[in-house]
Amino acid sequence: MTASDSRPSPAPMDVLKQFRSIFNTVKQHFQQVEAACRVSGAQLWALAVIVRQPGLRVSELAKAMAVHQSTTSNLVERLVELKMVEKRRSENDQRVVHLFPLAAGVNLIGQAPQPVEGVLPEALTQLSPENLSQLHDLLDELLAILQAKESGKHVPLSEI
């Protein structure tokens, strides 16, 4: 028996408070991003990925952010409107579009509140593989109990 096994189980309301603390922290970070950068947290994250990987495709960006490709396309369109990202068609296949950062986008990433991916993805990277796996399994169990719908699965946290 480990020390953690001897602790009393937390009340469901204690766990709910933890969820609220997590989401409040995430919300505060996204508010700081929007105030400082005039873009959403999801847009900043997309821009950061593009700056790190110039030339990637929209589908690759969607995978890197774990969001749906249509959501990513909307993020990219806004960044193009703001002249932070440029889309270029592939020379080999005109259906393929590659994304490149423009100077304004690179400058914004350099000045943006950190972490640009958001505080929750950053915190998750700091968990041990074992704890991350356990958290994943427990959240899967909770989602199954809630019978969570797929509709919210691919929405960036900054847009919830």
Tab-separated table of N, CA and C in Angstrom:
chain	number	residue	atom	x	y	z
A	1	MET	N	0.850	-1.187	0.000
A	1	MET	CA	0.000	0.000	0.000
A	1	MET	C	0.889	1.242	0.000
A	2	THR	N	0.629	2.142	-0.917
A	2	THR	CA	1.415	3.370	-0.983
A	2	THR	C	0.746	4.455	-0.154
A	3	ALA	N	1.480	5.547	0.044
A	3	ALA	CA	0.931	6.656	0.829
A	3	ALA	C	-0.326	7.218	0.187
A	4	SER	N	-0.348	7.229	-1.150
A	4	SER	CA	-1.533	7.776	-1.819
A	4	SER	C	-2.750	6.886	-1.645
A	5	ASP	N	-2.529	5.560	-1.441
A	5	ASP	CA	-3.650	4.652	-1.239
A	5	ASP	C	-4.320	4.873	0.107
A	6	SER	N	-3.584	5.421	1.102
A	6	SER	CA	-4.132	5.592	2.436
A	6	SER	C	-4.926	6.890	2.566
A	7	ARG	N	-4.826	7.763	1.575
A	7	ARG	CA	-5.593	9.019	1.627
A	7	ARG	C	-7.066	8.741	1.387
A	8	PRO	N	-7.927	9.522	2.008
A	8	PRO	CA	-9.351	9.359	1.708
A	8	PRO	C	-9.634	9.836	0.278
A	9	SER	N	-10.602	9.248	-0.340
A	9	SER	CA	-10.982	9.644	-1.700
A	9	SER	C	-11.538	11.058	-1.682
A	10	PRO	N	-11.166	11.867	-2.679
A	10	PRO	CA	-11.721	13.224	-2.726
A	10	PRO	C	-13.215	13.184	-3.062
A	11	ALA	N	-13.906	14.169	-2.589
A	11	ALA	CA	-15.326	14.296	-2.907
A	11	ALA	C	-15.453	14.744	-4.362
A	12	PRO	N	-16.530	14.355	-5.035
A	12	PRO	CA	-16.721	14.803	-6.417
A	12	PRO	C	-16.629	16.331	-6.568
A	13	MET	N	-17.081	17.072	-5.569
A	13	MET	CA	-17.023	18.530	-5.655
A	13	MET	C	-15.584	19.039	-5.599
A	14	ASP	N	-14.701	18.320	-4.912
A	14	ASP	CA	-13.289	18.700	-4.886
A	14	ASP	C	-12.675	18.555	-6.281
A	15	VAL	N	-13.040	17.494	-6.979
A	15	VAL	CA	-12.549	17.279	-8.339
A	15	VAL	C	-13.145	18.327	-9.278
A	16	LEU	N	-14.402	18.650	-9.074
A	16	LEU	CA	-15.045	19.693	-9.887
A	16	LEU	C	-14.319	21.027	-9.704
A	17	LYS	N	-13.919	21.333	-8.482
A	17	LYS	CA	-13.151	22.557	-8.235
A	17	LYS	C	-11.833	22.541	-9.009
A	18	GLN	N	-11.216	21.369	-9.090
A	18	GLN	CA	-9.975	21.253	-9.851
A	18	GLN	C	-10.217	21.548	-11.332
A	19	PHE	N	-11.292	21.007	-11.879
A	19	PHE	CA	-11.629	21.296	-13.278
A	19	PHE	C	-11.849	22.796	-13.471
A	20	ARG	N	-12.569	23.415	-12.545
A	20	ARG	CA	-12.811	24.861	-12.645
A	20	ARG	C	-11.501	25.644	-12.601
A	21	SER	N	-10.590	25.252	-11.717
A	21	SER	CA	-9.295	25.928	-11.630
A	21	SER	C	-8.521	25.799	-12.933
A	22	ILE	N	-8.542	24.611	-13.516
A	22	ILE	CA	-7.857	24.393	-14.793
A	22	ILE	C	-8.449	25.302	-15.867
A	23	PHE	N	-9.768	25.297	-15.997
A	23	PHE	CA	-10.386	26.095	-17.061
A	23	PHE	C	-10.251	27.587	-16.812
A	24	ASN	N	-10.269	28.014	-15.563
A	24	ASN	CA	-10.047	29.439	-15.275
A	24	ASN	C	-8.625	29.854	-15.636
A	25	THR	N	-7.661	28.995	-15.355
A	25	THR	CA	-6.275	29.283	-15.716
A	25	THR	C	-6.123	29.372	-17.232
A	26	VAL	N	-6.731	28.443	-17.941
A	26	VAL	CA	-6.699	28.449	-19.411
A	26	VAL	C	-7.363	29.716	-19.945
A	27	LYS	N	-8.523	30.046	-19.398
A	27	LYS	CA	-9.262	31.238	-19.841
A	27	LYS	C	-8.452	32.512	-19.615
A	28	GLN	N	-7.820	32.621	-18.457
A	28	GLN	CA	-7.000	33.804	-18.165
A	28	GLN	C	-5.843	33.926	-19.148
A	29	HIS	N	-5.208	32.814	-19.463
A	29	HIS	CA	-4.097	32.851	-20.422
A	29	HIS	C	-4.593	33.327	-21.792
A	30	PHE	N	-5.718	32.786	-22.240
A	30	PHE	CA	-6.250	33.183	-23.544
A	30	PHE	C	-6.661	34.654	-23.554
A	31	GLN	N	-7.165	35.152	-22.432
A	31	GLN	CA	-7.499	36.576	-22.352
A	31	GLN	C	-6.242	37.433	-22.442
A	32	GLN	N	-5.160	36.999	-21.795
A	32	GLN	CA	-3.886	37.712	-21.886
A	32	GLN	C	-3.363	37.702	-23.323
A	33	VAL	N	-3.487	36.580	-23.986
A	33	VAL	CA	-3.043	36.464	-25.384
A	33	VAL	C	-3.817	37.440	-26.254
A	34	GLU	N	-5.140	37.432	-26.122
A	34	GLU	CA	-5.956	38.303	-26.967
A	34	GLU	C	-5.692	39.776	-26.690
A	35	ALA	N	-5.478	40.123	-25.432
A	35	ALA	CA	-5.192	41.520	-25.090
A	35	ALA	C	-3.839	41.956	-25.640
A	36	ALA	N	-2.858	41.074	-25.556
A	36	ALA	CA	-1.505	41.426	-25.989
A	36	ALA	C	-1.302	41.316	-27.493
A	37	CYS	N	-2.001	40.374	-28.121
A	37	CYS	CA	-1.696	40.039	-29.521
A	37	CYS	C	-2.797	40.371	-30.521
A	38	ARG	N	-3.999	40.589	-30.037
A	38	ARG	CA	-5.143	40.855	-30.910
A	38	ARG	C	-5.505	39.663	-31.807
A	39	VAL	N	-5.084	38.472	-31.388
A	39	VAL	CA	-5.511	37.233	-32.038
A	39	VAL	C	-5.941	36.272	-30.935
A	40	SER	N	-6.723	35.278	-31.299
A	40	SER	CA	-7.162	34.298	-30.307
A	40	SER	C	-6.001	33.371	-29.941
A	41	GLY	N	-6.172	32.672	-28.850
A	41	GLY	CA	-5.164	31.706	-28.430
A	41	GLY	C	-4.946	30.629	-29.480
A	42	ALA	N	-6.023	30.173	-30.110
A	42	ALA	CA	-5.900	29.152	-31.150
A	42	ALA	C	-5.164	29.697	-32.371
A	43	GLN	N	-5.444	30.949	-32.722
A	43	GLN	CA	-4.745	31.553	-33.859
A	43	GLN	C	-3.254	31.694	-33.551
A	44	LEU	N	-2.928	32.091	-32.328
A	44	LEU	CA	-1.530	32.228	-31.940
A	44	LEU	C	-0.825	30.875	-31.978
A	45	TRP	N	-1.484	29.846	-31.492
A	45	TRP	CA	-0.900	28.509	-31.512
A	45	TRP	C	-0.651	28.076	-32.958
A	46	ALA	N	-1.641	28.275	-33.825
A	46	ALA	CA	-1.476	27.910	-35.238
A	46	ALA	C	-0.298	28.667	-35.846
A	47	LEU	N	-0.217	29.938	-35.558
A	47	LEU	CA	0.877	30.754	-36.073
A	47	LEU	C	2.227	30.224	-35.575
A	48	ALA	N	2.299	29.857	-34.319
A	48	ALA	CA	3.552	29.337	-33.757
A	48	ALA	C	3.992	28.063	-34.464
A	49	VAL	N	3.036	27.191	-34.761
A	49	VAL	CA	3.366	25.946	-35.473
A	49	VAL	C	3.880	26.268	-36.875
A	50	ILE	N	3.234	27.216	-37.536
A	50	ILE	CA	3.652	27.604	-38.890
A	50	ILE	C	5.041	28.231	-38.867
A	51	VAL	N	5.319	29.042	-37.861
A	51	VAL	CA	6.645	29.665	-37.741
A	51	VAL	C	7.710	28.585	-37.537
A	52	ARG	N	7.393	27.570	-36.718
A	52	ARG	CA	8.358	26.489	-36.450
A	52	ARG	C	8.524	25.542	-37.637
A	53	GLN	N	7.448	25.416	-38.452
A	53	GLN	CA	7.468	24.454	-39.558
A	53	GLN	C	7.000	25.110	-40.855
A	54	PRO	N	7.736	26.077	-41.365
A	54	PRO	CA	7.310	26.749	-42.596
A	54	PRO	C	7.097	25.737	-43.716
A	55	GLY	N	6.008	25.935	-44.449
A	55	GLY	CA	5.719	25.066	-45.584
A	55	GLY	C	4.791	23.909	-45.275
A	56	LEU	N	4.360	23.778	-44.021
A	56	LEU	CA	3.467	22.661	-43.725
A	56	LEU	C	2.104	22.884	-44.356
A	57	ARG	N	1.353	21.817	-44.494
A	57	ARG	CA	0.018	21.877	-45.090
A	57	ARG	C	-1.022	22.058	-43.989
A	58	VAL	N	-2.218	22.468	-44.388
A	58	VAL	CA	-3.308	22.682	-43.433
A	58	VAL	C	-3.604	21.391	-42.680
A	59	SER	N	-3.599	20.268	-43.368
A	59	SER	CA	-3.882	18.985	-42.702
A	59	SER	C	-2.820	18.671	-41.646
A	60	GLU	N	-1.570	19.027	-41.922
A	60	GLU	CA	-0.504	18.806	-40.944
A	60	GLU	C	-0.660	19.738	-39.747
A	61	LEU	N	-1.101	20.955	-40.002
A	61	LEU	CA	-1.357	21.898	-38.917
A	61	LEU	C	-2.506	21.395	-38.043
A	62	ALA	N	-3.558	20.902	-38.667
A	62	ALA	CA	-4.694	20.361	-37.916
A	62	ALA	C	-4.247	19.218	-37.003
A	63	LYS	N	-3.412	18.351	-37.535
A	63	LYS	CA	-2.913	17.222	-36.741
A	63	LYS	C	-2.054	17.722	-35.577
A	64	ALA	N	-1.199	18.706	-35.835
A	64	ALA	CA	-0.322	19.244	-34.790
A	64	ALA	C	-1.111	19.890	-33.664
A	65	MET	N	-2.289	20.431	-33.991
A	65	MET	CA	-3.111	21.108	-32.986
A	65	MET	C	-4.232	20.227	-32.443
A	66	ALA	N	-4.392	19.029	-33.006
A	66	ALA	CA	-5.455	18.098	-32.606
A	66	ALA	C	-6.837	18.727	-32.764
A	67	VAL	N	-7.035	19.409	-33.902
A	67	VAL	CA	-8.340	19.988	-34.224
A	67	VAL	C	-8.730	19.558	-35.632
A	68	HIS	N	-9.988	19.744	-35.965
A	68	HIS	CA	-10.506	19.360	-37.276
A	68	HIS	C	-9.921	20.268	-38.354
A	69	GLN	N	-9.762	19.726	-39.553
A	69	GLN	CA	-9.160	20.487	-40.643
A	69	GLN	C	-9.975	21.727	-40.993
A	70	SER	N	-11.295	21.660	-40.905
A	70	SER	CA	-12.114	22.849	-41.218
A	70	SER	C	-11.883	23.953	-40.183
A	71	THR	N	-11.679	23.572	-38.932
A	71	THR	CA	-11.357	24.550	-37.886
A	71	THR	C	-10.018	25.200	-38.194
A	72	THR	N	-9.064	24.382	-38.585
A	72	THR	CA	-7.735	24.892	-38.914
A	72	THR	C	-7.797	25.829	-40.108
A	73	SER	N	-8.584	25.485	-41.101
A	73	SER	CA	-8.727	26.348	-42.278
A	73	SER	C	-9.237	27.726	-41.881
A	74	ASN	N	-10.189	27.769	-40.956
A	74	ASN	CA	-10.715	29.057	-40.478
A	74	ASN	C	-9.633	29.856	-39.743
A	75	LEU	N	-8.837	29.179	-38.926
A	75	LEU	CA	-7.746	29.855	-38.219
A	75	LEU	C	-6.753	30.444	-39.222
A	76	VAL	N	-6.406	29.652	-40.229
A	76	VAL	CA	-5.441	30.088	-41.243
A	76	VAL	C	-5.993	31.276	-42.030
A	77	GLU	N	-7.265	31.226	-42.393
A	77	GLU	CA	-7.846	32.332	-43.164
A	77	GLU	C	-7.725	33.653	-42.405
A	78	ARG	N	-7.964	33.601	-41.110
A	78	ARG	CA	-7.847	34.819	-40.297
A	78	ARG	C	-6.395	35.302	-40.258
A	79	LEU	N	-5.457	34.392	-40.143
A	79	LEU	CA	-4.049	34.769	-40.125
A	79	LEU	C	-3.604	35.328	-41.478
A	80	VAL	N	-4.186	34.826	-42.549
A	80	VAL	CA	-3.901	35.357	-43.888
A	80	VAL	C	-4.459	36.776	-43.998
A	81	GLU	N	-5.691	36.978	-43.520
A	81	GLU	CA	-6.305	38.321	-43.532
A	81	GLU	C	-5.458	39.321	-42.758
A	82	LEU	N	-4.868	38.876	-41.662
A	82	LEU	CA	-4.042	39.745	-40.818
A	82	LEU	C	-2.621	39.910	-41.365
A	83	LYS	N	-2.350	39.275	-42.502
A	83	LYS	CA	-1.035	39.333	-43.157
A	83	LYS	C	0.087	38.798	-42.253
A	84	MET	N	-0.238	37.698	-41.559
A	84	MET	CA	0.744	37.032	-40.719
A	84	MET	C	1.193	35.710	-41.333
A	85	VAL	N	0.375	35.199	-42.257
A	85	VAL	CA	0.647	33.922	-42.909
A	85	VAL	C	0.339	34.064	-44.388
A	86	GLU	N	1.104	33.341	-45.186
A	86	GLU	CA	0.882	33.311	-46.631
A	86	GLU	C	0.623	31.871	-47.052
A	87	LYS	N	-0.352	31.703	-47.942
A	87	LYS	CA	-0.634	30.384	-48.502
A	87	LYS	C	-0.017	30.331	-49.900
A	88	ARG	N	0.667	29.218	-50.188
A	88	ARG	CA	1.241	29.020	-51.517
A	88	ARG	C	0.861	27.635	-52.013
A	89	ARG	N	0.401	27.585	-53.251
A	89	ARG	CA	0.056	26.300	-53.851
A	89	ARG	C	1.335	25.546	-54.225
A	90	SER	N	1.284	24.237	-54.089
A	90	SER	CA	2.411	23.392	-54.457
A	90	SER	C	2.625	23.456	-55.965
A	91	GLU	N	3.878	23.471	-56.360
A	91	GLU	CA	4.193	23.465	-57.788
A	91	GLU	C	3.822	22.127	-58.421
A	92	ASN	N	3.932	21.054	-57.650
A	92	ASN	CA	3.659	19.712	-58.170
A	92	ASN	C	2.181	19.374	-58.207
A	93	ASP	N	1.417	19.892	-57.252
A	93	ASP	CA	-0.012	19.572	-57.144
A	93	ASP	C	-0.740	20.822	-56.678
A	94	GLN	N	-1.464	21.462	-57.575
A	94	GLN	CA	-2.133	22.719	-57.275
A	94	GLN	C	-3.208	22.599	-56.189
A	95	ARG	N	-3.603	21.360	-55.872
A	95	ARG	CA	-4.600	21.186	-54.803
A	95	ARG	C	-3.970	21.332	-53.420
A	96	VAL	N	-2.672	21.186	-53.334
A	96	VAL	CA	-1.955	21.235	-52.060
A	96	VAL	C	-1.519	22.669	-51.773
A	97	VAL	N	-1.840	23.127	-50.550
A	97	VAL	CA	-1.481	24.477	-50.124
A	97	VAL	C	-0.495	24.372	-48.971
A	98	HIS	N	0.599	25.125	-49.090
A	98	HIS	CA	1.606	25.180	-48.019
A	98	HIS	C	1.495	26.529	-47.318
A	99	LEU	N	1.786	26.526	-46.024
A	99	LEU	CA	1.657	27.726	-45.193
A	99	LEU	C	3.036	28.245	-44.797
A	100	PHE	N	3.201	29.555	-44.945
A	100	PHE	CA	4.476	30.187	-44.610
A	100	PHE	C	4.221	31.417	-43.749
A	101	PRO	N	5.043	31.611	-42.723
A	101	PRO	CA	4.874	32.804	-41.890
A	101	PRO	C	5.396	34.044	-42.612
A	102	LEU	N	4.730	35.156	-42.378
A	102	LEU	CA	5.205	36.442	-42.860
A	102	LEU	C	5.877	37.164	-41.695
A	103	ALA	N	6.565	38.242	-41.988
A	103	ALA	CA	7.339	38.960	-40.966
A	103	ALA	C	6.479	39.352	-39.762
A	104	ALA	N	5.270	39.825	-40.020
A	104	ALA	CA	4.389	40.235	-38.913
A	104	ALA	C	4.068	39.059	-37.996
A	105	GLY	N	3.895	37.875	-38.577
A	105	GLY	CA	3.616	36.688	-37.776
A	105	GLY	C	4.798	36.259	-36.942
A	106	VAL	N	5.980	36.286	-37.543
A	106	VAL	CA	7.196	35.921	-36.815
A	106	VAL	C	7.424	36.902	-35.662
A	107	ASN	N	7.226	38.187	-35.937
A	107	ASN	CA	7.395	39.204	-34.889
A	107	ASN	C	6.402	39.001	-33.751
A	108	LEU	N	5.162	38.676	-34.093
A	108	LEU	CA	4.144	38.470	-33.061
A	108	LEU	C	4.510	37.302	-32.154
A	109	ILE	N	4.982	36.217	-32.730
A	109	ILE	CA	5.371	35.057	-31.927
A	109	ILE	C	6.482	35.436	-30.952
A	110	GLY	N	7.395	36.279	-31.388
A	110	GLY	CA	8.492	36.710	-30.524
A	110	GLY	C	8.051	37.560	-29.352
A	111	GLN	N	6.896	38.218	-29.486
A	111	GLN	CA	6.405	39.113	-28.437
A	111	GLN	C	5.241	38.531	-27.632
A	112	ALA	N	4.732	37.399	-28.046
A	112	ALA	CA	3.509	36.842	-27.457
A	112	ALA	C	3.738	36.278	-26.066
A	113	PRO	N	2.681	36.320	-25.226
A	113	PRO	CA	2.767	35.657	-23.913
A	113	PRO	C	3.035	34.165	-24.113
A	114	GLN	N	3.860	33.629	-23.256
A	114	GLN	CA	4.215	32.210	-23.338
A	114	GLN	C	3.370	31.404	-22.359
A	115	PRO	N	3.141	30.162	-22.611
A	115	PRO	CA	3.487	29.405	-23.798
A	115	PRO	C	2.490	29.681	-24.921
A	116	VAL	N	2.985	29.759	-26.154
A	116	VAL	CA	2.108	30.110	-27.277
A	116	VAL	C	1.106	29.013	-27.588
A	117	GLU	N	1.402	27.782	-27.203
A	117	GLU	CA	0.455	26.680	-27.425
A	117	GLU	C	-0.669	26.690	-26.400
A	118	GLY	N	-0.505	27.458	-25.352
A	118	GLY	CA	-1.487	27.500	-24.280
A	118	GLY	C	-0.941	26.815	-23.045
A	119	VAL	N	-1.501	27.174	-21.907
A	119	VAL	CA	-0.984	26.651	-20.647
A	119	VAL	C	-1.338	25.177	-20.416
A	120	LEU	N	-2.483	24.736	-20.915
A	120	LEU	CA	-2.858	23.336	-20.681
A	120	LEU	C	-2.008	22.374	-21.508
A	121	PRO	N	-1.845	22.575	-22.820
A	121	PRO	CA	-0.945	21.677	-23.550
A	121	PRO	C	0.465	21.675	-22.969
A	122	GLU	N	0.936	22.834	-22.551
A	122	GLU	CA	2.267	22.933	-21.950
A	122	GLU	C	2.332	22.127	-20.657
A	123	ALA	N	1.320	22.255	-19.815
A	123	ALA	CA	1.300	21.516	-18.546
A	123	ALA	C	1.250	20.007	-18.795
A	124	LEU	N	0.488	19.592	-19.786
A	124	LEU	CA	0.383	18.159	-20.079
A	124	LEU	C	1.725	17.573	-20.504
A	125	THR	N	2.547	18.362	-21.184
A	125	THR	CA	3.869	17.864	-21.589
A	125	THR	C	4.786	17.664	-20.395
A	126	GLN	N	4.455	18.266	-19.274
A	126	GLN	CA	5.298	18.157	-18.082
A	126	GLN	C	4.938	16.961	-17.200
A	127	LEU	N	3.841	16.291	-17.525
A	127	LEU	CA	3.479	15.079	-16.786
A	127	LEU	C	4.361	13.921	-17.232
A	128	SER	N	4.625	13.011	-16.333
A	128	SER	CA	5.376	11.810	-16.708
A	128	SER	C	4.514	10.995	-17.681
A	129	PRO	N	5.143	10.171	-18.516
A	129	PRO	CA	4.359	9.326	-19.426
A	129	PRO	C	3.337	8.458	-18.688
A	130	GLU	N	3.711	7.960	-17.521
A	130	GLU	CA	2.791	7.112	-16.751
A	130	GLU	C	1.580	7.920	-16.275
A	131	ASN	N	1.820	9.121	-15.735
A	131	ASN	CA	0.716	9.945	-15.247
A	131	ASN	C	-0.166	10.439	-16.396
A	132	LEU	N	0.462	10.762	-17.514
A	132	LEU	CA	-0.311	11.199	-18.676
A	132	LEU	C	-1.205	10.067	-19.167
A	133	SER	N	-0.680	8.869	-19.195
A	133	SER	CA	-1.460	7.702	-19.605
A	133	SER	C	-2.615	7.455	-18.642
A	134	GLN	N	-2.342	7.563	-17.346
A	134	GLN	CA	-3.386	7.361	-16.346
A	134	GLN	C	-4.467	8.440	-16.473
A	135	LEU	N	-4.060	9.683	-16.653
A	135	LEU	CA	-5.017	10.773	-16.829
A	135	LEU	C	-5.871	10.537	-18.072
A	136	HIS	N	-5.232	10.124	-19.157
A	136	HIS	CA	-5.946	9.827	-20.402
A	136	HIS	C	-7.021	8.768	-20.170
A	137	ASP	N	-6.640	7.689	-19.501
A	137	ASP	CA	-7.582	6.599	-19.241
A	137	ASP	C	-8.737	7.048	-18.348
A	138	LEU	N	-8.427	7.831	-17.323
A	138	LEU	CA	-9.478	8.302	-16.407
A	138	LEU	C	-10.423	9.275	-17.114
A	139	LEU	N	-9.876	10.137	-17.949
A	139	LEU	CA	-10.737	11.066	-18.693
A	139	LEU	C	-11.580	10.321	-19.724
A	140	ASP	N	-11.027	9.273	-20.335
A	140	ASP	CA	-11.825	8.437	-21.235
A	140	ASP	C	-13.008	7.826	-20.491
A	141	GLU	N	-12.753	7.369	-19.275
A	141	GLU	CA	-13.817	6.776	-18.457
A	141	GLU	C	-14.886	7.820	-18.133
A	142	LEU	N	-14.448	9.016	-17.759
A	142	LEU	CA	-15.386	10.094	-17.453
A	142	LEU	C	-16.201	10.474	-18.690
A	143	LEU	N	-15.532	10.575	-19.841
A	143	LEU	CA	-16.237	10.908	-21.084
A	143	LEU	C	-17.259	9.837	-21.448
A	144	ALA	N	-16.930	8.589	-21.203
A	144	ALA	CA	-17.872	7.503	-21.480
A	144	ALA	C	-19.101	7.621	-20.582
A	145	ILE	N	-18.884	7.959	-19.319
A	145	ILE	CA	-20.009	8.144	-18.391
A	145	ILE	C	-20.892	9.301	-18.863
A	146	LEU	N	-20.242	10.359	-19.303
A	146	LEU	CA	-20.984	11.525	-19.793
A	146	LEU	C	-21.586	11.293	-21.163
A	147	GLN	N	-21.157	10.224	-21.820
A	147	GLN	CA	-21.545	9.954	-23.204
A	147	GLN	C	-21.289	11.190	-24.060
A	148	ALA	N	-20.049	11.686	-23.919
A	148	ALA	CA	-19.647	12.916	-24.601
A	148	ALA	C	-19.817	12.773	-26.104
A	149	LYS	N	-20.311	13.823	-26.672
A	149	LYS	CA	-20.519	13.858	-28.114
A	149	LYS	C	-19.210	14.211	-28.805
A	150	GLU	N	-19.067	13.758	-30.021
A	150	GLU	CA	-17.874	14.036	-30.823
A	150	GLU	C	-17.818	15.497	-31.246
A	151	SER	N	-18.938	16.220	-31.217
A	151	SER	CA	-18.980	17.571	-31.773
A	151	SER	C	-17.983	18.526	-31.133
A	152	GLY	N	-17.706	18.394	-29.856
A	152	GLY	CA	-16.772	19.299	-29.207
A	152	GLY	C	-15.342	18.807	-29.220
A	153	LYS	N	-15.106	17.664	-29.821
A	153	LYS	CA	-13.799	17.020	-29.769
A	153	LYS	C	-12.717	17.814	-30.493
A	154	HIS	N	-13.068	18.520	-31.539
A	154	HIS	CA	-12.062	19.180	-32.360
A	154	HIS	C	-12.124	20.696	-32.277
A	155	VAL	N	-12.613	21.235	-31.156
A	155	VAL	CA	-12.726	22.670	-30.986
A	155	VAL	C	-11.591	23.145	-30.087
A	156	PRO	N	-10.838	24.153	-30.540
A	156	PRO	CA	-9.762	24.666	-29.669
A	156	PRO	C	-10.333	25.180	-28.352
A	157	LEU	N	-9.579	24.983	-27.269
A	157	LEU	CA	-10.047	25.423	-25.948
A	157	LEU	C	-10.385	26.907	-25.921
A	158	SER	N	-9.647	27.701	-26.666
A	158	SER	CA	-9.893	29.156	-26.646
A	158	SER	C	-11.243	29.513	-27.253
A	159	GLU	N	-11.855	28.564	-27.934
A	159	GLU	CA	-13.146	28.839	-28.578
A	159	GLU	C	-14.305	28.172	-27.868
A	160	ILE	N	-14.040	27.548	-26.735
A	160	ILE	CA	-15.125	26.872	-25.985
A	160	ILE	C	-15.849	27.903	-25.151
